[in-house]
mmCIF file of C-alpha atoms in Angstrom:
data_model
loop_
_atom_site.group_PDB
_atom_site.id
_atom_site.type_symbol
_atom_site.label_atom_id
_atom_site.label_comp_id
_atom_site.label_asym_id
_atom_site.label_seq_id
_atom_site.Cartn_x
_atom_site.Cartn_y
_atom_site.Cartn_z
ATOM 1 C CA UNK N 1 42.179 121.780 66.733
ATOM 2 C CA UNK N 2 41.621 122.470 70.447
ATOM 3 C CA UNK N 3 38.805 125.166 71.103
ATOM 4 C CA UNK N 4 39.912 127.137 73.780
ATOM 5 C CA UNK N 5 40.060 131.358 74.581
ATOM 6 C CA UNK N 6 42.336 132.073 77.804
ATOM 7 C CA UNK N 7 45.215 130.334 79.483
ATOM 8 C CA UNK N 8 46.187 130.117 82.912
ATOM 9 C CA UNK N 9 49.661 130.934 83.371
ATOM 10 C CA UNK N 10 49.955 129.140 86.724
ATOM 11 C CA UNK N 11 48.898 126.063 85.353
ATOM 12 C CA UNK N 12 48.153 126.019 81.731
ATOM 13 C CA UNK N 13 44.757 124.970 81.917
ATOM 14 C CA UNK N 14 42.717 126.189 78.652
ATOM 15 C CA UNK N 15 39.385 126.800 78.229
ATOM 16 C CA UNK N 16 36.546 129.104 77.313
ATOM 17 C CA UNK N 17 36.014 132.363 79.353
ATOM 18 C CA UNK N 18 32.478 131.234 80.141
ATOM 19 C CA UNK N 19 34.596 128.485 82.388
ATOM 20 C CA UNK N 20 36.235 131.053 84.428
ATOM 21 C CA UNK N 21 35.092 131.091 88.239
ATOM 22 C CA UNK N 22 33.875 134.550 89.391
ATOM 23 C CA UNK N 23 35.042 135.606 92.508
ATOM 24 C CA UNK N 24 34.908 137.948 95.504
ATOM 25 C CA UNK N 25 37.615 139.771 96.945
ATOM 26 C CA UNK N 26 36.885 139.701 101.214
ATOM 27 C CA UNK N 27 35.756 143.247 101.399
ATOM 28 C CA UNK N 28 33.095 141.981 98.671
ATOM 29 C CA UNK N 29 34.060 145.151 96.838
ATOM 30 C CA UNK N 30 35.614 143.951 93.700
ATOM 31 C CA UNK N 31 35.023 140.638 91.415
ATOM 32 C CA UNK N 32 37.773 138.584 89.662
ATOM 33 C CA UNK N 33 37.687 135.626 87.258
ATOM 34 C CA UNK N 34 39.565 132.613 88.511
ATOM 35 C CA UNK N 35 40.850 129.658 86.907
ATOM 36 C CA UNK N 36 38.954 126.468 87.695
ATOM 37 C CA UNK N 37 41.532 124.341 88.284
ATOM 38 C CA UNK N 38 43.972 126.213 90.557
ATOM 39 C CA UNK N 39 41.886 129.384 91.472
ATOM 40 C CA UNK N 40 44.799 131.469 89.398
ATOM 41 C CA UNK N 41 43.770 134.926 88.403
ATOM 42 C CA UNK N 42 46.658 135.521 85.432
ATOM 43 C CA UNK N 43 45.146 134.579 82.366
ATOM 44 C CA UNK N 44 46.505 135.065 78.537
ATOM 45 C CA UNK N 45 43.827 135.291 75.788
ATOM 46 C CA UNK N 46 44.364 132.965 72.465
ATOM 47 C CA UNK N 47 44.212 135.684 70.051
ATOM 48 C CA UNK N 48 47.376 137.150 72.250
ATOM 49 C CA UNK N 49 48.988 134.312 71.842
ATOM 50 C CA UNK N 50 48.631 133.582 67.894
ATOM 51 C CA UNK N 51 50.011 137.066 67.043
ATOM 52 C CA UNK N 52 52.909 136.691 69.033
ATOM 53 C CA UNK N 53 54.234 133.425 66.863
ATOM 54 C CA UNK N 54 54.027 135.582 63.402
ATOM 55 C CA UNK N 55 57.057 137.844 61.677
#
């Protein structure tokens, strides 16, 4: 079984939050997590995802 939390929706990568990239927006204001593969920001959490599949 694959351990993984998020997903990127961009480009599916999977991983552990702790993976995440923190970034700055250009005023420096506000920080975001980005996805260390394509620098995505839209991200779907696992335990989203495994109550969607149940009925």
């Amino acid at each position: 079984m694959d351990d993984w939390e998020m997903e990127c929706i961009d480009c599916g990568w999977r991983g552990m939050t702790s993976e995440l990239t923190e970034e700055t927006d250009d005023s420096g204001d506000r920080s975001f997590t980005a996805c260390p593969e394509c620098g995505g920001t839209q991200f779907k959490k696992r335990s989203e995802m495994d109550g969607d599949s149940g009925a």
